[in-house]
Tab-separated table of C-alpha atoms in Angstrom:
chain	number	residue	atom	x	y	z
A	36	UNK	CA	-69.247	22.417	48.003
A	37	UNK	CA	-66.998	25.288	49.062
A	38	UNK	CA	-68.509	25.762	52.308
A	39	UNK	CA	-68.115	21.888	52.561
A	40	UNK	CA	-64.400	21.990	52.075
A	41	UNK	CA	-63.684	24.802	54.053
A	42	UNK	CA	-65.567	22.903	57.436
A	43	UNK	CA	-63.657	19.806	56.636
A	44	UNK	CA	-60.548	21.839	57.128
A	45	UNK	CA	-61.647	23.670	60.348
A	46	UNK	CA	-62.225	20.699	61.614
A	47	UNK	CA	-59.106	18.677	60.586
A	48	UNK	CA	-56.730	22.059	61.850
A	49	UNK	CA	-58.821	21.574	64.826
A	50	UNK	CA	-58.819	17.982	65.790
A	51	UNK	CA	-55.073	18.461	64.806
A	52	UNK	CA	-54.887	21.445	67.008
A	53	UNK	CA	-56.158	19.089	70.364
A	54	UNK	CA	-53.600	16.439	69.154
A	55	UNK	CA	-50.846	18.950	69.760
A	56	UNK	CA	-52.733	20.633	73.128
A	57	UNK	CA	-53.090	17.075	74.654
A	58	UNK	CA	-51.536	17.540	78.534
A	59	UNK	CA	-47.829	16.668	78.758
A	60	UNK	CA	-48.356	14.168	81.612
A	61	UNK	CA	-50.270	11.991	78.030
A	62	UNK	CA	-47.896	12.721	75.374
A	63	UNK	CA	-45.260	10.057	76.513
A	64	UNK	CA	-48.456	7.474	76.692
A	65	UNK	CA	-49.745	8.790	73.189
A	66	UNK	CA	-46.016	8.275	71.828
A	67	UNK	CA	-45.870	4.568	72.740
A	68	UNK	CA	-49.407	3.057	72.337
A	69	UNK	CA	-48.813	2.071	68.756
A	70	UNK	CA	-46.837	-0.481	69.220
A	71	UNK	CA	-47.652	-1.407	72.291
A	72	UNK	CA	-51.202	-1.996	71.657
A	73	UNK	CA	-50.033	-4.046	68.539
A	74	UNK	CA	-47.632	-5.863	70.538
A	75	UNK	CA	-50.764	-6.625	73.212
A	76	UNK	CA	-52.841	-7.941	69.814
A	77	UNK	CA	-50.327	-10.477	69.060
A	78	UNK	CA	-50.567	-11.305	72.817
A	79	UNK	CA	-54.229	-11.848	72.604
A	80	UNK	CA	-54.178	-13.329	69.131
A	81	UNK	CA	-51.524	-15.872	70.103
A	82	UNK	CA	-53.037	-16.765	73.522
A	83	UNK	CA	-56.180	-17.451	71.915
A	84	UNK	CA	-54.205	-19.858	69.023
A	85	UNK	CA	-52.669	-21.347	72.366
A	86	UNK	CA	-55.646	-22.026	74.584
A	87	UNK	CA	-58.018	-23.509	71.792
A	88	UNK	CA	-55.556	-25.631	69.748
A	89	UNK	CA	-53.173	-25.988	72.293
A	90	UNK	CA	-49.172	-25.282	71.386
A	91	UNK	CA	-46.403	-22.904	73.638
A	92	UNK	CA	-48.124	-19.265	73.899
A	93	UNK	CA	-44.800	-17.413	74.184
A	94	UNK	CA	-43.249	-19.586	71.312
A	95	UNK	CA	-46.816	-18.545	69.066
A	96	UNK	CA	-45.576	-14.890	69.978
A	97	UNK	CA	-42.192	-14.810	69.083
A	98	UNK	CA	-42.895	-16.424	65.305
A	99	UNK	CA	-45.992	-13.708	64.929
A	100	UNK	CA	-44.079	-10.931	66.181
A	101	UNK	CA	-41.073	-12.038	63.358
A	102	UNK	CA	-43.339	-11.671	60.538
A	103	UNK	CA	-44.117	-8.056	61.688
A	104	UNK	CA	-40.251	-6.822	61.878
A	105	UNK	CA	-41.034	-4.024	59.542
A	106	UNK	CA	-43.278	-2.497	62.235
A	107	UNK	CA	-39.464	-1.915	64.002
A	108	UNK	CA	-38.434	0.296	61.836
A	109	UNK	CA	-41.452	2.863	61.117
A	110	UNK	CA	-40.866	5.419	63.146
A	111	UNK	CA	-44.809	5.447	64.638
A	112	UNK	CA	-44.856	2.026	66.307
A	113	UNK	CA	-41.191	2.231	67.158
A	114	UNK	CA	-41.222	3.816	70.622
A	115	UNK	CA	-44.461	1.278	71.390
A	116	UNK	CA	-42.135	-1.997	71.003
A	117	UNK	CA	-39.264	-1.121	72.750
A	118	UNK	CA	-41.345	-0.022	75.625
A	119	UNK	CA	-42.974	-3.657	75.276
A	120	UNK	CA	-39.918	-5.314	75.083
A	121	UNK	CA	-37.668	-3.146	77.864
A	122	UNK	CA	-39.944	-1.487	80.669
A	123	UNK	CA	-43.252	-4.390	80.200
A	124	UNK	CA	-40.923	-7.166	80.055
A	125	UNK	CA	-39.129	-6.325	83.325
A	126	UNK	CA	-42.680	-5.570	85.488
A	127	UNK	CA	-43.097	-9.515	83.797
A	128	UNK	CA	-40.464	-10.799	85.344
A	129	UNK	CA	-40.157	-8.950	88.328
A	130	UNK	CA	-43.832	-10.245	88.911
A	131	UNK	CA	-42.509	-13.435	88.558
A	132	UNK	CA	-41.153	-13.139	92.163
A	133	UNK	CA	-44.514	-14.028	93.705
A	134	UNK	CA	-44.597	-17.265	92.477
A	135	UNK	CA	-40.793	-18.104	94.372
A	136	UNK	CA	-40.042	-18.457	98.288
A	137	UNK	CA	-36.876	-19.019	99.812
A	138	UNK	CA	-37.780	-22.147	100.976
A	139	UNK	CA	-37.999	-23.165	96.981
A	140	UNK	CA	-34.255	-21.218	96.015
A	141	UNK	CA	-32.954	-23.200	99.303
A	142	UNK	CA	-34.021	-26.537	97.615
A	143	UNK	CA	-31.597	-25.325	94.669
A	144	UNK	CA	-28.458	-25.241	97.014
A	145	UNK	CA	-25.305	-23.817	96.261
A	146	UNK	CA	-24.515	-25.669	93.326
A	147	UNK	CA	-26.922	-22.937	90.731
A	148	UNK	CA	-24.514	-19.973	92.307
A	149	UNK	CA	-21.074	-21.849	91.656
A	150	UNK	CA	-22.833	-22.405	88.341
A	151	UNK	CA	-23.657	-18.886	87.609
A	152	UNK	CA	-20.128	-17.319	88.509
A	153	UNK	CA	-17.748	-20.089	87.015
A	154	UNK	CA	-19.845	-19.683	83.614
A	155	UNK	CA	-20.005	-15.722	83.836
A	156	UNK	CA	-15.754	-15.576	84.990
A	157	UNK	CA	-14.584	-18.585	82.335
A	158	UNK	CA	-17.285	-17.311	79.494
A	159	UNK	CA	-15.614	-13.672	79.873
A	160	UNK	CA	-12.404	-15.093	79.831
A	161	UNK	CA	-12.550	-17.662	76.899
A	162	UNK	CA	-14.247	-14.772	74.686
A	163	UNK	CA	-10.643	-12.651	75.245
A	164	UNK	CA	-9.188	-15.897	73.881
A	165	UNK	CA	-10.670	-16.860	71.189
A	166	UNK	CA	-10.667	-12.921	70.108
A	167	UNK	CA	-7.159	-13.283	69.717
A	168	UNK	CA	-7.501	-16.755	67.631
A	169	UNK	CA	-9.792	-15.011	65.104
A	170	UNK	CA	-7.355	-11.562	64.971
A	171	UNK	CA	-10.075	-9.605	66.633
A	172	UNK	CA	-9.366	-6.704	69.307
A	173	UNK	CA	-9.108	-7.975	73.194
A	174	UNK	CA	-12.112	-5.492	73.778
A	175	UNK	CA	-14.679	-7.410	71.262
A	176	UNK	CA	-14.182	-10.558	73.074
A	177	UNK	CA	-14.555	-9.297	76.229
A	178	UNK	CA	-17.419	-7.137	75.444
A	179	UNK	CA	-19.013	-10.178	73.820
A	180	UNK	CA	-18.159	-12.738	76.372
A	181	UNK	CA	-19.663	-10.384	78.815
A	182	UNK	CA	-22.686	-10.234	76.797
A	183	UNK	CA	-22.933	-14.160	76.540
A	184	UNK	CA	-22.147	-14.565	79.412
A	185	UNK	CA	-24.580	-12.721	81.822
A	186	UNK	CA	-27.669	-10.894	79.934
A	187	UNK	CA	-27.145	-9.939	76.081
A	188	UNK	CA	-27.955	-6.819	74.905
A	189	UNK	CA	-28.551	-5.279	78.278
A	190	UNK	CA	-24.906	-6.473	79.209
A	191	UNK	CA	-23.878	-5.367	75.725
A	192	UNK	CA	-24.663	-1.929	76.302
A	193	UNK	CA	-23.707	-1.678	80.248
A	194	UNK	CA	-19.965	-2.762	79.526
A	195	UNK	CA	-19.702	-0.888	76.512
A	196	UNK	CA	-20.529	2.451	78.737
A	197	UNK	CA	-16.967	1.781	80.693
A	198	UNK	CA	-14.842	1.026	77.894
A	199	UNK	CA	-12.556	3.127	76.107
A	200	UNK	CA	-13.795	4.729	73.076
A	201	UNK	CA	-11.505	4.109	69.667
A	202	UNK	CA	-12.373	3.948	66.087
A	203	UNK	CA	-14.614	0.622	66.311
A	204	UNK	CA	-15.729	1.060	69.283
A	205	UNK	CA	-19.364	1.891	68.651
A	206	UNK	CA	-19.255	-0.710	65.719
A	207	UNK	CA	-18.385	-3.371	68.498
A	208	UNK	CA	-21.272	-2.529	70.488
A	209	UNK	CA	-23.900	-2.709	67.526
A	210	UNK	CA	-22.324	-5.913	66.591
A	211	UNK	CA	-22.612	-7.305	69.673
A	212	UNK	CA	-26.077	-6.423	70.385
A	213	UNK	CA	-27.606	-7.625	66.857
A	214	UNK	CA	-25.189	-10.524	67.435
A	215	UNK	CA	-26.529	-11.977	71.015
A	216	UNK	CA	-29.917	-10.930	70.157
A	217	UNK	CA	-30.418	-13.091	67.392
A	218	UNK	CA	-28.474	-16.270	68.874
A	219	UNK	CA	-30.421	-15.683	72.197
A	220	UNK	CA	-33.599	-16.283	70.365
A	221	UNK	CA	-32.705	-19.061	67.887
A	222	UNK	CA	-31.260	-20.294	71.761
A	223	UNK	CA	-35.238	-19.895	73.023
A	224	UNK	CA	-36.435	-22.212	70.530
A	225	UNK	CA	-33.604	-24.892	70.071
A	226	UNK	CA	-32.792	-25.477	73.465
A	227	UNK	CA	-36.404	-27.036	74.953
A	228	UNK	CA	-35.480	-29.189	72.377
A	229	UNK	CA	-31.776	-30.324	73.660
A	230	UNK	CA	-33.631	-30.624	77.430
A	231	UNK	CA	-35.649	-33.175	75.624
A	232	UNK	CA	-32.716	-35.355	73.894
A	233	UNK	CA	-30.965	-34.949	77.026
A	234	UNK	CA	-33.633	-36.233	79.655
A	235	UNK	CA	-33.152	-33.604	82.108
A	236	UNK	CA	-35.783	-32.785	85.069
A	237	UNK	CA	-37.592	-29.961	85.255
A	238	UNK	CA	-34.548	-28.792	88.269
A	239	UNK	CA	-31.901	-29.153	86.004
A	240	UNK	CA	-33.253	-28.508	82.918
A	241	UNK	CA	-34.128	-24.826	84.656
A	242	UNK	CA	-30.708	-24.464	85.657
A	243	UNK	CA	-29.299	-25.265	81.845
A	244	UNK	CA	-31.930	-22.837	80.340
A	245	UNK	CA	-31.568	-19.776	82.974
A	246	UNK	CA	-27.633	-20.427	82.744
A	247	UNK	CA	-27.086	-20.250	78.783
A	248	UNK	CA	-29.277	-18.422	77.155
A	249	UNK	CA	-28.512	-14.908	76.853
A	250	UNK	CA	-31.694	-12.484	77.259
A	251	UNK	CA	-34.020	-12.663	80.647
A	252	UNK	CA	-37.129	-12.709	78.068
A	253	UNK	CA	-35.872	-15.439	75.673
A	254	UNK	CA	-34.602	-17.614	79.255
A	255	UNK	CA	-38.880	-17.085	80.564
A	256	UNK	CA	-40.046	-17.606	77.272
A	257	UNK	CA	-37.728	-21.430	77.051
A	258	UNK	CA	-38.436	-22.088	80.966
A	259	UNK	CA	-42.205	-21.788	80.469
A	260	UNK	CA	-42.219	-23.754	77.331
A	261	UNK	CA	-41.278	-26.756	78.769
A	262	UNK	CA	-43.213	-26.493	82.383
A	263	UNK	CA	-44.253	-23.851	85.100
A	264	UNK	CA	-41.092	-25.402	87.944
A	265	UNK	CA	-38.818	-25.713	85.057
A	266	UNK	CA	-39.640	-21.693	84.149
A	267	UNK	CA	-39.642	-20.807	87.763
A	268	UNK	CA	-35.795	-22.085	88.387
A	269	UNK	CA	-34.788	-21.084	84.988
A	270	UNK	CA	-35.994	-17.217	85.709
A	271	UNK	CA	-33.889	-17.571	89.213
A	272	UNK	CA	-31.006	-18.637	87.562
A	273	UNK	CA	-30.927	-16.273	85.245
A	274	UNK	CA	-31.697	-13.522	87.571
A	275	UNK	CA	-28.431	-14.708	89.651
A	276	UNK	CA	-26.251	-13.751	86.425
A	277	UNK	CA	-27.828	-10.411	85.459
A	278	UNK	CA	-27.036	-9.880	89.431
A	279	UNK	CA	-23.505	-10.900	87.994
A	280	UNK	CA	-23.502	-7.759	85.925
A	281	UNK	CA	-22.288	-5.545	88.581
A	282	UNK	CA	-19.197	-6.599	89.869
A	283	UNK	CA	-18.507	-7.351	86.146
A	284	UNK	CA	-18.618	-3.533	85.019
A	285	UNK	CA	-16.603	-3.136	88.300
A	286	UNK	CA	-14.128	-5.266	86.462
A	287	UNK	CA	-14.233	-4.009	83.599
A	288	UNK	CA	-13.533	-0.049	85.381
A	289	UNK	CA	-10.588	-1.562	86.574
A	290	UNK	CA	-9.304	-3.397	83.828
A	291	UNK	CA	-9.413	-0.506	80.972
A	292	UNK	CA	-8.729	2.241	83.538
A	293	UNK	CA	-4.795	2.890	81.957
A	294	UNK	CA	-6.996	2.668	78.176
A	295	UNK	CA	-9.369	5.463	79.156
A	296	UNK	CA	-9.306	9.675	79.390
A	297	UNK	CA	-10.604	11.233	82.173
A	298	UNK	CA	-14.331	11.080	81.191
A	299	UNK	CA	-16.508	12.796	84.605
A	300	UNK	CA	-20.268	12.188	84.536
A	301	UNK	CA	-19.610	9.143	81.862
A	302	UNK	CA	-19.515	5.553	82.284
A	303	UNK	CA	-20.417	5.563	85.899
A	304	UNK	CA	-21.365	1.948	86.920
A	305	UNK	CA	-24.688	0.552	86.645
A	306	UNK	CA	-27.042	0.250	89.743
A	307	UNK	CA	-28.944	-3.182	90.379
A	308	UNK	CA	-31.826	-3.116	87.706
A	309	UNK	CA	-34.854	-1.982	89.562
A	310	UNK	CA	-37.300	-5.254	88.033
A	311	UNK	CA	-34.520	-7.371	89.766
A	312	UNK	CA	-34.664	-6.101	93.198
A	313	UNK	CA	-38.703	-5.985	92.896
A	314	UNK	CA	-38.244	-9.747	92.098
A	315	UNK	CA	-36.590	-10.128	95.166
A	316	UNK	CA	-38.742	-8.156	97.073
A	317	UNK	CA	-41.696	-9.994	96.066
A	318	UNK	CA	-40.019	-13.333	96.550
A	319	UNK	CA	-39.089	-12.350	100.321
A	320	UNK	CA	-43.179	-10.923	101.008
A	321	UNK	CA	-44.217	-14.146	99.233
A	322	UNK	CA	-42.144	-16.247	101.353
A	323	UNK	CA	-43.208	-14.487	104.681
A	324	UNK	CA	-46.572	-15.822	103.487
A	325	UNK	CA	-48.043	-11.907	103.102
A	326	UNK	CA	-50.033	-12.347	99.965
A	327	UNK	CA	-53.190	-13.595	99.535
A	328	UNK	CA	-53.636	-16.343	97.383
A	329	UNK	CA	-55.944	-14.197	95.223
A	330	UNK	CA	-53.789	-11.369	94.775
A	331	UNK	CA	-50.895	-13.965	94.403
A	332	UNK	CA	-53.090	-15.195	91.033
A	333	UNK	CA	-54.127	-12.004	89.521
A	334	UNK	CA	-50.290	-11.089	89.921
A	335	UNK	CA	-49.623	-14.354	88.105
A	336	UNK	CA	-51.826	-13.575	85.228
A	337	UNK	CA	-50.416	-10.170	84.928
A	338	UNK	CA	-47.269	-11.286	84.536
A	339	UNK	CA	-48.111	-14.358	81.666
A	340	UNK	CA	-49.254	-11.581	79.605
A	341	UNK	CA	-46.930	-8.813	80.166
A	342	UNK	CA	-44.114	-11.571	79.279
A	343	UNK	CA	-46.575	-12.461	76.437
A	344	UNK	CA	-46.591	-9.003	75.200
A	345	UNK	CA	-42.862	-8.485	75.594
A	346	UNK	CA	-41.796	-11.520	73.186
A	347	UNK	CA	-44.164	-10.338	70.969
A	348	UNK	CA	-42.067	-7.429	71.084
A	349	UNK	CA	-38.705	-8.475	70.739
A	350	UNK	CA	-40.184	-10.858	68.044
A	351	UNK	CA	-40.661	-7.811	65.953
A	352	UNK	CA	-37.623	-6.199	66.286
A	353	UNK	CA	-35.478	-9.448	65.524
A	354	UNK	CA	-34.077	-9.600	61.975
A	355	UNK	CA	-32.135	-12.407	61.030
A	356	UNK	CA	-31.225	-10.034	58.070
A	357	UNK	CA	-29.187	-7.807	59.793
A	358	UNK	CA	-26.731	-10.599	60.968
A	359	UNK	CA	-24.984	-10.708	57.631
A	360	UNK	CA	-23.910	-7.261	58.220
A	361	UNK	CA	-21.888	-7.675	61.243
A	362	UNK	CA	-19.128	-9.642	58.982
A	363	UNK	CA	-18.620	-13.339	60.023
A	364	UNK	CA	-15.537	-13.225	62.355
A	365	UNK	CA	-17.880	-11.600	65.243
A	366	UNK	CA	-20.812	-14.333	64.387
A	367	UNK	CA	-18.292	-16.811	64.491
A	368	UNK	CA	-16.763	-15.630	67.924
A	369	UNK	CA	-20.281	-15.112	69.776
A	370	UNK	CA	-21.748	-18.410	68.505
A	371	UNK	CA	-18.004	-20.017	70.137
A	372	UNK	CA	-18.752	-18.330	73.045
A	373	UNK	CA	-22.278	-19.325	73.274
A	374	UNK	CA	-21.464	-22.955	72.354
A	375	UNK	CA	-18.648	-22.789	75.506
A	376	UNK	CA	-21.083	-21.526	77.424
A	377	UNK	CA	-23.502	-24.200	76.893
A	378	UNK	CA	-20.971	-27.025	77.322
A	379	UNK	CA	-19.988	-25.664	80.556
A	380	UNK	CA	-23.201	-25.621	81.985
A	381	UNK	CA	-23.691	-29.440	80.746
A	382	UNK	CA	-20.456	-30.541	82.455
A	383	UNK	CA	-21.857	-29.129	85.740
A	384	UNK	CA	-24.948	-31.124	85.782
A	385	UNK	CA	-23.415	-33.792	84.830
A	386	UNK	CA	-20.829	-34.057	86.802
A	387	UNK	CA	-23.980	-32.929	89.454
A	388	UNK	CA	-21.878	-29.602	90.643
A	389	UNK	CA	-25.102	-27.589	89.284
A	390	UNK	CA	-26.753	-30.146	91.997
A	391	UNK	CA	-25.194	-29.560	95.354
């Protein structure tokens, strides 16, 4: 019995002993496949619900991925979902680009871009408004309007980096992010249904969707809902305004520059996001008629389930718990903003600006 004990040990130090010696070029792989091979089990699970009873895939993913929040905050499974939702979401969308040709974004016409920048410029604007209504700081609603108004979190966290620190500043920024999170995915589900009430083609219904809601993922997840051409000019749309996010930390830089201290090596301003220039790139190869239809397929595929696996993702780590800590004048300011927003967009197909 001893002897029995004492091998069981040698070989648990031992198989413990490999864990540790596995190469460094694995670690970083053995870190994240936790949750990311739960996150690709939802996918699988929910696809399967989809394709045999039928029902939105993405939509499927989202709801499972919500009843597994807790997963977000055990420490294993932690680095797993954010890679799913952050690095597998953007080969997703940038993927996405080989389904798009020029010939398709110069059916769109001018009228998605004058869409794009009036709602990013009057979004950023009303938020430093209606901060002032509600006796919050200038910097919350322009941080938050920012957020709104061209890609959430990301946009959340990009802005923040020029701004100058004070005593709330990185309470504004967690805020902001568990704010615009959570309204850009109650935004993924209730808007397919306002495209609905509203009548709108699958043209302008992709222009409302990729020019309201806040996150890239929630804006694919709505598009694709409703139909593949309605997904398709939603995820160009919304490309155009996290394109926007540039010249808006530029703005920003100049703006604050009297508020901050000399800070070298911080804040510098963000490059173009890499997933959004491979979009591009594959948009401009598709359109020069360089990829096989095959390859143009099995790209396809790829990217249904990495954008599969990425809601799944961002399913888990929303908590519609942790918006009653943010305190109710913030909610009430980025729901404002978000309801502008939406109006805005509505005028401009309407008034068939978002069409010309």
């Amino acid at each position: 019995m001893t002897h029995r004990d004492t091998g069981g040990s040698t070989d648990m130090s031992t198989l413990q002993g490999n864990k540790r010696a596995l190469p460094r070029s694995l670690q970083p792989l053995q870190r994240i496949m936790p949750g990311l091979m739960i996150c690709i089990t939802i996918a699988l699970a929910t696809t399967f619900i989809a394709d045999h009873y039928g029902g939105p895939t993405l939509l499927y993913a989202l709801l499972f991925g919500m009843t597994l929040h807790f997963l977000s905050e055990e420490g294993r499974c932690l680095a797993g979902v954010e890679f799913a939702a952050k690095r597998v979401l953007r080969v997703g969308v940038a993927l996405l680009g080989v389904r798009i040709t020029i010939e398709q974004v110069a059916e769109l016409g001018i009228g998605p871009v004058l869409t794009v920048v009036c709602g990013v410029m009057f979004t950023i604007a009303m938020g430093a408004v209606l901060a002032r209504v509600l006796g919050l700081d200038r910097d919350m609603g322009l941080l938050t309007g920012g957020s709104v108004a061209i890609c959430g979190a990301s946009a959340a966290l990009a802005l923040s980096a020029v701004m100058p620190r004070h005593a709330n500043h990185e309470r504004n920024t967690i805020m902001t992010v568990v704010g615009v999170t959570t309204l850009s995915t109650m935004a993924m589900v209730t808007y397919p249904l306002i495209v609905g009430v509203l009548g709108l083609s699958d043209s302008e219904a992709g222009i409302f969707l990729g020019g309201t809601i806040h996150d890239v993922a929630q804006v694919v997840g709505a598009g694709y809902m409703i139909s593949e051409s309605t997904g398709d000019v939603s995820t160009f749309v919304k490309l155009m305004r996290v394109a926007m996010l540039v010249p808006a930390v530029m703005m920003f830089m100049f703006l604050f520059r009297r508020d901050r201290r000399d800070e070298d090596g911080e804040g510098k301003v963000p490059m173009l996001p890499a997933f959004l220039v491979a979009f591009v790139a594959l948009v401009i190869v598709n359109s020069l008629g360089w990829v096989p239809p095959m390859v143009a397929e099995g790209f396809t595929d790829l990217s249904r389930w990495c954008l599969v696996t990425a809601i799944a993702a961002l399913g888990i780590k929303t908590s519609f718990q942790k918006l009653a800590v943010v305190g109710w004048k913030p909610v009430i300011l980025m729901v404002a903003e978000t309801v502008f927003l939406l109006l805005l967009v509505l005028a401009f197909i309407h008034f068939d600006l978002a069409s010309l």
